[in-house]
PDB file of C-alpha atoms in Angstrom:
ATOM      1  CA  MET A 200     -48.111 -63.157   3.046  1.00  0.00           C
ATOM      2  CA  ASP A 201     -46.875 -65.659   0.467  1.00  0.00           C
ATOM      3  CA  ASP A 202     -44.772 -63.124  -1.468  1.00  0.00           C
ATOM      4  CA  LEU A 203     -42.570 -62.204   1.487  1.00  0.00           C
ATOM      5  CA  TYR A 204     -39.001 -63.451   1.744  1.00  0.00           C
ATOM      6  CA  TRP A 205     -38.029 -65.856   4.548  1.00  0.00           C
ATOM      7  CA  LEU A 206     -34.653 -67.396   5.243  1.00  0.00           C
ATOM      8  CA  SER A 207     -34.667 -71.187   4.981  1.00  0.00           C
ATOM      9  CA  ASP A 208     -33.455 -73.587   7.696  1.00  0.00           C
ATOM     10  CA  GLU A 209     -30.362 -74.325   5.594  1.00  0.00           C
ATOM     11  CA  GLN A 210     -29.523 -70.626   5.243  1.00  0.00           C
ATOM     12  CA  MET A 211     -29.999 -70.007   8.953  1.00  0.00           C
ATOM     13  CA  ALA A 212     -27.689 -72.921   9.755  1.00  0.00           C
ATOM     14  CA  LYS A 213     -24.954 -71.359   7.610  1.00  0.00           C
ATOM     15  CA  LEU A 214     -25.385 -67.829   8.987  1.00  0.00           C
ATOM     16  CA  SER A 215     -26.033 -68.488  12.673  1.00  0.00           C
ATOM     17  CA  PRO A 216     -22.360 -69.255  13.561  1.00  0.00           C
ATOM     18  CA  PHE A 217     -21.553 -65.630  12.689  1.00  0.00           C
ATOM     19  CA  PHE A 218     -24.263 -64.104  14.889  1.00  0.00           C
ATOM     20  CA  PRO A 219     -22.950 -62.188  17.919  1.00  0.00           C
ATOM     21  CA  LYS A 220     -23.771 -63.590  21.340  1.00  0.00           C
ATOM     22  CA  SER A 221     -26.791 -62.098  23.030  1.00  0.00           C
ATOM     23  CA  HIS A 222     -26.047 -60.198  26.251  1.00  0.00           C
ATOM     24  CA  GLY A 223     -28.765 -59.639  28.804  1.00  0.00           C
ATOM     25  CA  LYS A 224     -32.221 -59.728  27.248  1.00  0.00           C
ATOM     26  CA  PRO A 225     -32.464 -62.360  24.461  1.00  0.00           C
ATOM     27  CA  ARG A 226     -32.820 -61.072  20.906  1.00  0.00           C
ATOM     28  CA  VAL A 227     -36.128 -61.331  19.109  1.00  0.00           C
ATOM     29  CA  ASP A 228     -36.542 -63.983  16.398  1.00  0.00           C
ATOM     30  CA  ASP A 229     -33.369 -63.849  14.264  1.00  0.00           C
ATOM     31  CA  ARG A 230     -35.056 -65.441  11.246  1.00  0.00           C
ATOM     32  CA  ARG A 231     -37.865 -62.891  11.237  1.00  0.00           C
ATOM     33  CA  VAL A 232     -35.609 -59.862  11.681  1.00  0.00           C
ATOM     34  CA  LEU A 233     -32.954 -60.923   9.162  1.00  0.00           C
ATOM     35  CA  SER A 234     -35.605 -61.875   6.616  1.00  0.00           C
ATOM     36  CA  GLY A 235     -37.106 -58.408   7.036  1.00  0.00           C
ATOM     37  CA  ILE A 236     -33.700 -56.753   6.610  1.00  0.00           C
ATOM     38  CA  ILE A 237     -33.110 -58.710   3.397  1.00  0.00           C
ATOM     39  CA  PHE A 238     -36.591 -57.817   2.112  1.00  0.00           C
ATOM     40  CA  ILE A 239     -35.962 -54.101   2.692  1.00  0.00           C
ATOM     41  CA  ASN A 240     -32.524 -54.143   1.060  1.00  0.00           C
ATOM     42  CA  ARG A 241     -33.619 -56.227  -1.912  1.00  0.00           C
ATOM     43  CA  ASN A 242     -36.597 -54.012  -2.699  1.00  0.00           C
ATOM     44  CA  GLY A 243     -35.039 -50.653  -1.795  1.00  0.00           C
ATOM     45  CA  LEU A 244     -37.804 -49.744   0.647  1.00  0.00           C
ATOM     46  CA  ARG A 245     -37.794 -47.300   3.521  1.00  0.00           C
ATOM     47  CA  TRP A 246     -37.581 -49.020   6.881  1.00  0.00           C
ATOM     48  CA  ARG A 247     -40.980 -47.668   7.879  1.00  0.00           C
ATOM     49  CA  ASP A 248     -42.476 -49.446   4.849  1.00  0.00           C
ATOM     50  CA  ALA A 249     -41.478 -52.906   6.106  1.00  0.00           C
ATOM     51  CA  PRO A 250     -44.402 -55.388   6.058  1.00  0.00           C
ATOM     52  CA  ALA A 251     -45.978 -55.968   9.473  1.00  0.00           C
ATOM     53  CA  ALA A 252     -45.090 -59.681   9.276  1.00  0.00           C
ATOM     54  CA  TYR A 253     -41.463 -58.783   9.998  1.00  0.00           C
ATOM     55  CA  GLY A 254     -42.305 -56.951  13.197  1.00  0.00           C
ATOM     56  CA  PRO A 255     -41.655 -53.294  14.157  1.00  0.00           C
ATOM     57  CA  HIS A 256     -39.587 -51.444  11.573  1.00  0.00           C
ATOM     58  CA  LYS A 257     -37.542 -49.837  14.354  1.00  0.00           C
ATOM     59  CA  THR A 258     -36.367 -53.307  15.408  1.00  0.00           C
ATOM     60  CA  LEU A 259     -35.273 -54.076  11.859  1.00  0.00           C
ATOM     61  CA  TYR A 260     -33.412 -50.795  11.504  1.00  0.00           C
ATOM     62  CA  SER A 261     -31.746 -51.040  14.912  1.00  0.00           C
ATOM     63  CA  ARG A 262     -30.477 -54.555  14.179  1.00  0.00           C
ATOM     64  CA  TRP A 263     -29.307 -53.514  10.721  1.00  0.00           C
ATOM     65  CA  LYS A 264     -27.464 -50.437  11.984  1.00  0.00           C
ATOM     66  CA  ARG A 265     -25.901 -52.183  14.978  1.00  0.00           C
ATOM     67  CA  TRP A 266     -24.690 -55.252  13.086  1.00  0.00           C
ATOM     68  CA  SER A 267     -23.424 -53.119  10.186  1.00  0.00           C
ATOM     69  CA  GLU A 268     -21.278 -50.994  12.493  1.00  0.00           C
ATOM     70  CA  LYS A 269     -19.891 -54.151  14.121  1.00  0.00           C
ATOM     71  CA  GLY A 270     -19.077 -55.655  10.729  1.00  0.00           C
ATOM     72  CA  ILE A 271     -21.276 -58.725  11.274  1.00  0.00           C
ATOM     73  CA  PHE A 272     -22.573 -58.883   7.689  1.00  0.00           C
ATOM     74  CA  ALA A 273     -19.078 -58.422   6.239  1.00  0.00           C
ATOM     75  CA  ARG A 274     -17.908 -61.214   8.556  1.00  0.00           C
ATOM     76  CA  MET A 275     -20.654 -63.501   7.252  1.00  0.00           C
ATOM     77  CA  MET A 276     -19.538 -63.019   3.656  1.00  0.00           C
ATOM     78  CA  ALA A 277     -15.850 -63.437   4.505  1.00  0.00           C
ATOM     79  CA  GLY A 278     -16.538 -66.570   6.540  1.00  0.00           C
ATOM     80  CA  LEU A 279     -18.587 -68.239   3.819  1.00  0.00           C
ATOM     81  CA  ALA A 280     -16.109 -67.153   1.127  1.00  0.00           C
ATOM     82  CA  ALA A 281     -13.296 -68.856   3.061  1.00  0.00           C
ATOM     83  CA  GLU A 282     -15.059 -72.173   2.442  1.00  0.00           C
ATOM     84  CA  HIS A 283     -15.059 -71.784  -1.347  1.00  0.00           C
ATOM     85  CA  GLY A 284     -12.176 -74.199  -1.948  1.00  0.00           C
ATOM     86  CA  GLU A 285     -11.248 -72.550  -5.257  1.00  0.00           C
ATOM     87  CA  ALA A 286      -7.869 -73.787  -6.501  1.00  0.00           C
ATOM     88  CA  MET A 287      -7.871 -72.905 -10.207  1.00  0.00           C
ATOM     89  CA  THR A 288      -9.229 -69.479 -11.207  1.00  0.00           C
ATOM     90  CA  VAL A 289     -10.341 -66.171  -9.707  1.00  0.00           C
ATOM     91  CA  MET A 290     -11.555 -63.031 -11.477  1.00  0.00           C
ATOM     92  CA  ILE A 291     -11.232 -59.327 -10.727  1.00  0.00           C
ATOM     93  CA  ASP A 292     -13.373 -56.451 -11.951  1.00  0.00           C
ATOM     94  CA  ALA A 293     -15.141 -53.268 -10.862  1.00  0.00           C
ATOM     95  CA  THR A 294     -18.545 -51.715 -11.464  1.00  0.00           C
ATOM     96  CA  TYR A 295     -20.252 -48.380 -10.827  1.00  0.00           C
ATOM     97  CA  LEU A 296     -23.157 -48.008  -8.384  1.00  0.00           C
ATOM     98  CA  LYS A 297     -25.252 -44.853  -8.657  1.00  0.00           C
ATOM     99  CA  ALA A 298     -25.628 -42.712  -5.546  1.00  0.00           C
ATOM    100  CA  HIS A 299     -29.023 -41.240  -4.676  1.00  0.00           C
ATOM    101  CA  ARG A 300     -29.194 -37.632  -3.495  1.00  0.00           C
ATOM    102  CA  THR A 301     -29.951 -38.842   0.039  1.00  0.00           C
ATOM    103  CA  ALA A 302     -26.517 -40.502   0.128  1.00  0.00           C
ATOM    104  CA  THR A 303     -24.682 -37.389  -1.056  1.00  0.00           C
ATOM    105  CA  SER A 304     -26.462 -34.811   1.125  1.00  0.00           C
ATOM    106  CA  MET A 305     -24.864 -33.243   4.206  1.00  0.00           C
ATOM    107  CA  ALA A 306     -21.130 -32.827   4.695  1.00  0.00           C
ATOM    108  CA  ALA A 307     -19.010 -35.768   5.810  1.00  0.00           C
ATOM    109  CA  LYS A 308     -17.676 -35.858   9.370  1.00  0.00           C
ATOM    110  CA  LYS A 309     -14.262 -34.327   9.936  1.00  0.00           C
ATOM    111  CA  GLY A 310     -11.476 -36.849  10.258  1.00  0.00           C
ATOM    112  CA  GLY A 311     -13.449 -39.583   8.505  1.00  0.00           C
ATOM    113  CA  ARG A 312     -12.799 -41.356   5.214  1.00  0.00           C
ATOM    114  CA  GLY A 313     -15.633 -39.494   3.561  1.00  0.00           C
ATOM    115  CA  ARG A 314     -18.634 -40.913   1.788  1.00  0.00           C
ATOM    116  CA  LEU A 315     -16.620 -42.712  -0.934  1.00  0.00           C
ATOM    117  CA  ILE A 316     -18.815 -41.022  -3.526  1.00  0.00           C
ATOM    118  CA  GLY A 317     -17.374 -39.191  -6.535  1.00  0.00           C
ATOM    119  CA  ARG A 318     -18.561 -37.415  -9.644  1.00  0.00           C
ATOM    120  CA  THR A 319     -18.140 -39.072 -13.050  1.00  0.00           C
ATOM    121  CA  LYS A 320     -19.737 -38.557 -16.454  1.00  0.00           C
ATOM    122  CA  GLY A 321     -22.655 -40.673 -15.257  1.00  0.00           C
ATOM    123  CA  GLY A 322     -23.217 -38.533 -12.163  1.00  0.00           C
ATOM    124  CA  MET A 323     -22.461 -39.167  -8.497  1.00  0.00           C
ATOM    125  CA  ASN A 324     -21.542 -42.776  -7.845  1.00  0.00           C
ATOM    126  CA  THR A 325     -19.475 -45.330  -5.962  1.00  0.00           C
ATOM    127  CA  LYS A 326     -17.226 -48.001  -7.444  1.00  0.00           C
ATOM    128  CA  LEU A 327     -17.335 -51.594  -6.244  1.00  0.00           C
ATOM    129  CA  HIS A 328     -14.163 -53.656  -6.753  1.00  0.00           C
ATOM    130  CA  ALA A 329     -14.549 -57.413  -6.399  1.00  0.00           C
ATOM    131  CA  ILE A 330     -12.797 -60.766  -6.547  1.00  0.00           C
ATOM    132  CA  CYS A 331     -14.889 -63.840  -7.374  1.00  0.00           C
ATOM    133  CA  ASP A 332     -14.178 -67.530  -7.942  1.00  0.00           C
ATOM    134  CA  SER A 333     -14.677 -69.546 -11.111  1.00  0.00           C
ATOM    135  CA  GLN A 334     -18.375 -69.993 -10.301  1.00  0.00           C
ATOM    136  CA  GLY A 335     -18.981 -66.268  -9.927  1.00  0.00           C
ATOM    137  CA  ARG A 336     -19.211 -66.345  -6.126  1.00  0.00           C
ATOM    138  CA  PRO A 337     -17.768 -63.198  -4.492  1.00  0.00           C
ATOM    139  CA  LEU A 338     -14.701 -63.737  -2.333  1.00  0.00           C
ATOM    140  CA  ASN A 339     -13.741 -60.182  -1.411  1.00  0.00           C
ATOM    141  CA  LEU A 340     -15.136 -56.680  -1.943  1.00  0.00           C
ATOM    142  CA  PHE A 341     -13.686 -53.181  -1.766  1.00  0.00           C
ATOM    143  CA  VAL A 342     -15.531 -49.866  -2.148  1.00  0.00           C
ATOM    144  CA  THR A 343     -14.088 -46.579  -3.418  1.00  0.00           C
ATOM    145  CA  ALA A 344     -15.367 -43.342  -4.893  1.00  0.00           C
ATOM    146  CA  GLY A 345     -16.426 -43.568  -8.543  1.00  0.00           C
ATOM    147  CA  PRO A 346     -13.462 -41.794 -10.197  1.00  0.00           C
ATOM    148  CA  VAL A 347     -10.875 -43.988  -8.436  1.00  0.00           C
ATOM    149  CA  SER A 348      -8.734 -46.090 -10.783  1.00  0.00           C
ATOM    150  CA  ASP A 349      -9.113 -49.862 -11.031  1.00  0.00           C
ATOM    151  CA  TYR A 350      -5.461 -50.088  -9.985  1.00  0.00           C
ATOM    152  CA  ILE A 351      -6.357 -48.818  -6.509  1.00  0.00           C
ATOM    153  CA  GLY A 352      -8.887 -51.618  -6.074  1.00  0.00           C
ATOM    154  CA  ALA A 353      -6.429 -54.170  -7.456  1.00  0.00           C
ATOM    155  CA  ARG A 354      -3.752 -53.046  -5.010  1.00  0.00           C
ATOM    156  CA  ALA A 355      -6.197 -53.281  -2.092  1.00  0.00           C
ATOM    157  CA  LEU A 356      -7.422 -56.755  -3.061  1.00  0.00           C
ATOM    158  CA  LEU A 357      -4.027 -58.172  -3.982  1.00  0.00           C
ATOM    159  CA  SER A 358      -3.094 -59.368  -0.503  1.00  0.00           C
ATOM    160  CA  SER A 359      -6.376 -61.265  -0.107  1.00  0.00           C
ATOM    161  CA  LEU A 360      -6.046 -63.304  -3.305  1.00  0.00           C
ATOM    162  CA  PRO A 361      -6.300 -67.043  -2.613  1.00  0.00           C
ATOM    163  CA  LYS A 362      -3.678 -69.495  -3.826  1.00  0.00           C
ATOM    164  CA  VAL A 363      -4.878 -70.236  -7.354  1.00  0.00           C
ATOM    165  CA  ASP A 364      -3.379 -70.832 -10.799  1.00  0.00           C
ATOM    166  CA  TRP A 365      -5.053 -68.078 -12.815  1.00  0.00           C
ATOM    167  CA  LEU A 366      -6.465 -64.563 -12.452  1.00  0.00           C
ATOM    168  CA  LEU A 367      -8.747 -63.175 -15.158  1.00  0.00           C
ATOM    169  CA  GLY A 368      -9.115 -59.432 -15.652  1.00  0.00           C
ATOM    170  CA  ASP A 369      -9.893 -56.931 -18.399  1.00  0.00           C
ATOM    171  CA  ARG A 370      -7.555 -54.335 -19.922  1.00  0.00           C
ATOM    172  CA  GLY A 371      -8.107 -52.035 -16.970  1.00  0.00           C
ATOM    173  CA  TYR A 372      -5.735 -54.252 -14.962  1.00  0.00           C
ATOM    174  CA  ASP A 373      -2.948 -54.346 -17.540  1.00  0.00           C
ATOM    175  CA  ALA A 374      -0.042 -52.951 -15.516  1.00  0.00           C
ATOM    176  CA  ASP A 375       3.472 -54.318 -15.215  1.00  0.00           C
ATOM    177  CA  TRP A 376       3.518 -53.969 -11.415  1.00  0.00           C
ATOM    178  CA  PHE A 377       0.272 -55.961 -11.142  1.00  0.00           C
ATOM    179  CA  ARG A 378       1.527 -58.712 -13.428  1.00  0.00           C
ATOM    180  CA  ASP A 379       4.779 -58.897 -11.452  1.00  0.00           C
ATOM    181  CA  ALA A 380       2.877 -59.057  -8.141  1.00  0.00           C
ATOM    182  CA  LEU A 381       0.769 -61.931  -9.454  1.00  0.00           C
ATOM    183  CA  LYS A 382       3.890 -63.721 -10.688  1.00  0.00           C
ATOM    184  CA  ASP A 383       5.433 -63.410  -7.224  1.00  0.00           C
ATOM    185  CA  LYS A 384       2.342 -65.130  -5.843  1.00  0.00           C
ATOM    186  CA  GLY A 385       2.590 -67.914  -8.382  1.00  0.00           C
ATOM    187  CA  ILE A 386      -0.549 -66.764 -10.218  1.00  0.00           C
ATOM    188  CA  ARG A 387      -0.697 -66.564 -14.004  1.00  0.00           C
ATOM    189  CA  ALA A 388      -2.397 -63.460 -15.406  1.00  0.00           C
ATOM    190  CA  CYS A 389      -4.974 -63.797 -18.162  1.00  0.00           C
ATOM    191  CA  ILE A 390      -5.270 -60.084 -18.935  1.00  0.00           C
ATOM    192  CA  PRO A 391      -5.279 -58.588 -22.452  1.00  0.00           C
ATOM    193  CA  GLY A 392      -2.823 -55.772 -23.076  1.00  0.00           C
ATOM    194  CA  ARG A 393      -3.780 -52.152 -23.492  1.00  0.00           C
ATOM    195  CA  LYS A 394      -3.844 -50.816 -27.032  1.00  0.00           C
ATOM    196  CA  GLN A 395      -1.103 -48.320 -26.146  1.00  0.00           C
ATOM    197  CA  ARG A 396       1.407 -51.124 -25.475  1.00  0.00           C
ATOM    198  CA  LYS A 397       4.243 -51.289 -27.999  1.00  0.00           C
ATOM    199  CA  THR A 398       4.584 -55.060 -27.577  1.00  0.00           C
ATOM    200  CA  THR A 399       1.602 -57.377 -27.834  1.00  0.00           C
ATOM    201  CA  VAL A 400       0.634 -59.235 -24.667  1.00  0.00           C
ATOM    202  CA  LYS A 401      -0.297 -62.867 -25.208  1.00  0.00           C
ATOM    203  CA  TYR A 402      -3.170 -64.295 -23.190  1.00  0.00           C
ATOM    204  CA  ASP A 403      -5.471 -67.310 -23.273  1.00  0.00           C
ATOM    205  CA  LYS A 404      -8.504 -66.030 -25.213  1.00  0.00           C
ATOM    206  CA  ARG A 405     -10.503 -69.173 -24.587  1.00  0.00           C
ATOM    207  CA  ARG A 406      -9.969 -68.919 -20.834  1.00  0.00           C
ATOM    208  CA  TYR A 407     -10.657 -65.165 -20.910  1.00  0.00           C
ATOM    209  CA  LYS A 408     -14.215 -65.788 -22.135  1.00  0.00           C
ATOM    210  CA  ARG A 409     -15.082 -67.226 -18.709  1.00  0.00           C
ATOM    211  CA  ARG A 410     -14.703 -63.723 -17.250  1.00  0.00           C
ATOM    212  CA  ASN A 411     -18.373 -63.096 -18.039  1.00  0.00           C
ATOM    213  CA  ARG A 412     -19.197 -64.844 -14.744  1.00  0.00           C
ATOM    214  CA  ILE A 413     -18.039 -61.869 -12.697  1.00  0.00           C
ATOM    215  CA  GLU A 414     -20.236 -59.642 -14.868  1.00  0.00           C
ATOM    216  CA  ILE A 415     -23.159 -61.946 -14.086  1.00  0.00           C
ATOM    217  CA  MET A 416     -22.284 -61.672 -10.390  1.00  0.00           C
ATOM    218  CA  PHE A 417     -22.433 -57.868 -10.569  1.00  0.00           C
ATOM    219  CA  GLY A 418     -25.788 -58.108 -12.330  1.00  0.00           C
ATOM    220  CA  ARG A 419     -27.205 -60.285  -9.556  1.00  0.00           C
ATOM    221  CA  LEU A 420     -25.929 -57.921  -6.879  1.00  0.00           C
ATOM    222  CA  LYS A 421     -27.585 -55.018  -8.685  1.00  0.00           C
ATOM    223  CA  ASP A 422     -30.890 -56.887  -8.627  1.00  0.00           C
ATOM    224  CA  TRP A 423     -30.961 -55.623  -5.038  1.00  0.00           C
ATOM    225  CA  ARG A 424     -32.321 -52.108  -5.448  1.00  0.00           C
ATOM    226  CA  ARG A 425     -30.507 -50.800  -2.375  1.00  0.00           C
ATOM    227  CA  ILE A 426     -27.234 -51.740  -4.074  1.00  0.00           C
ATOM    228  CA  ALA A 427     -27.999 -50.650  -7.644  1.00  0.00           C
ATOM    229  CA  THR A 428     -28.887 -47.247  -6.146  1.00  0.00           C
ATOM    230  CA  ARG A 429     -26.963 -46.246  -3.034  1.00  0.00           C
ATOM    231  CA  TYR A 430     -29.196 -44.581  -0.427  1.00  0.00           C
ATOM    232  CA  ASP A 431     -26.890 -44.964   2.594  1.00  0.00           C
ATOM    233  CA  ARG A 432     -24.569 -42.113   3.517  1.00  0.00           C
ATOM    234  CA  CYS A 433     -22.231 -44.311   5.586  1.00  0.00           C
ATOM    235  CA  PRO A 434     -19.942 -46.392   3.302  1.00  0.00           C
ATOM    236  CA  LYS A 435     -19.654 -49.122   5.951  1.00  0.00           C
ATOM    237  CA  VAL A 436     -23.434 -49.575   6.040  1.00  0.00           C
ATOM    238  CA  PHE A 437     -23.565 -49.604   2.237  1.00  0.00           C
ATOM    239  CA  LEU A 438     -20.828 -52.255   2.091  1.00  0.00           C
ATOM    240  CA  SER A 439     -22.848 -54.302   4.598  1.00  0.00           C
ATOM    241  CA  ALA A 440     -25.773 -54.300   2.152  1.00  0.00           C
ATOM    242  CA  ILE A 441     -23.474 -55.603  -0.598  1.00  0.00           C
ATOM    243  CA  ALA A 442     -21.991 -58.245   1.707  1.00  0.00           C
ATOM    244  CA  LEU A 443     -25.474 -59.396   2.729  1.00  0.00           C
ATOM    245  CA  ALA A 444     -26.528 -59.739  -0.908  1.00  0.00           C
ATOM    246  CA  ALA A 445     -23.359 -61.702  -1.648  1.00  0.00           C
ATOM    247  CA  THR A 446     -24.067 -63.979   1.312  1.00  0.00           C
ATOM    248  CA  VAL A 447     -27.640 -65.017   0.575  1.00  0.00           C
TER     249      VAL A 447
END
């Protein structure tokens, strides 16, 4: 079928170094299986609805589940992001991802981190915190429940910031501790001040306009229907879907 998605030779060459080694019986065609996984995630289909050209749907699901639990897809994104070579500007922001009822059903396992799903005015959702480079390419991702503050995501992503000159963020990241942490790293903050501040915060308005690239990045991630609407109960599997979209 001409309308099906297939990974190119160039894409396979970039991803194959992150594939786990096969033990015992060799794996079936990696290109076919991964292309099928991407097709399912991009279109938000059930695994049983996978086109026959990608092989048995149980094979696709088994590979997806196994590699997600091992963190293979997250490793792919992190490995490719490490090659970005960004030396000037990074951006930080967060966006809401709606959770389908299938993701919120059944109680979470005891002792676990939970589903990372919370209730907001817009309903049940998850919040995706992200760092991207000046071209809008994601460098690091962090998932929390919807009602969690942007500060929590900023604190979690702070240690992974690359050595750059500038960080762009909206008013949600206007906090003295965050500005001080960036200063300690030698990074200049381009973040407008909150309206409640008694003293006006100066920032480079012309540079700040470039922050729309992280908004574009979020829009492209949400083009994948399995990301725009969360169907997966396990947050690790859901983050794998986001990492895969960011990779290809």
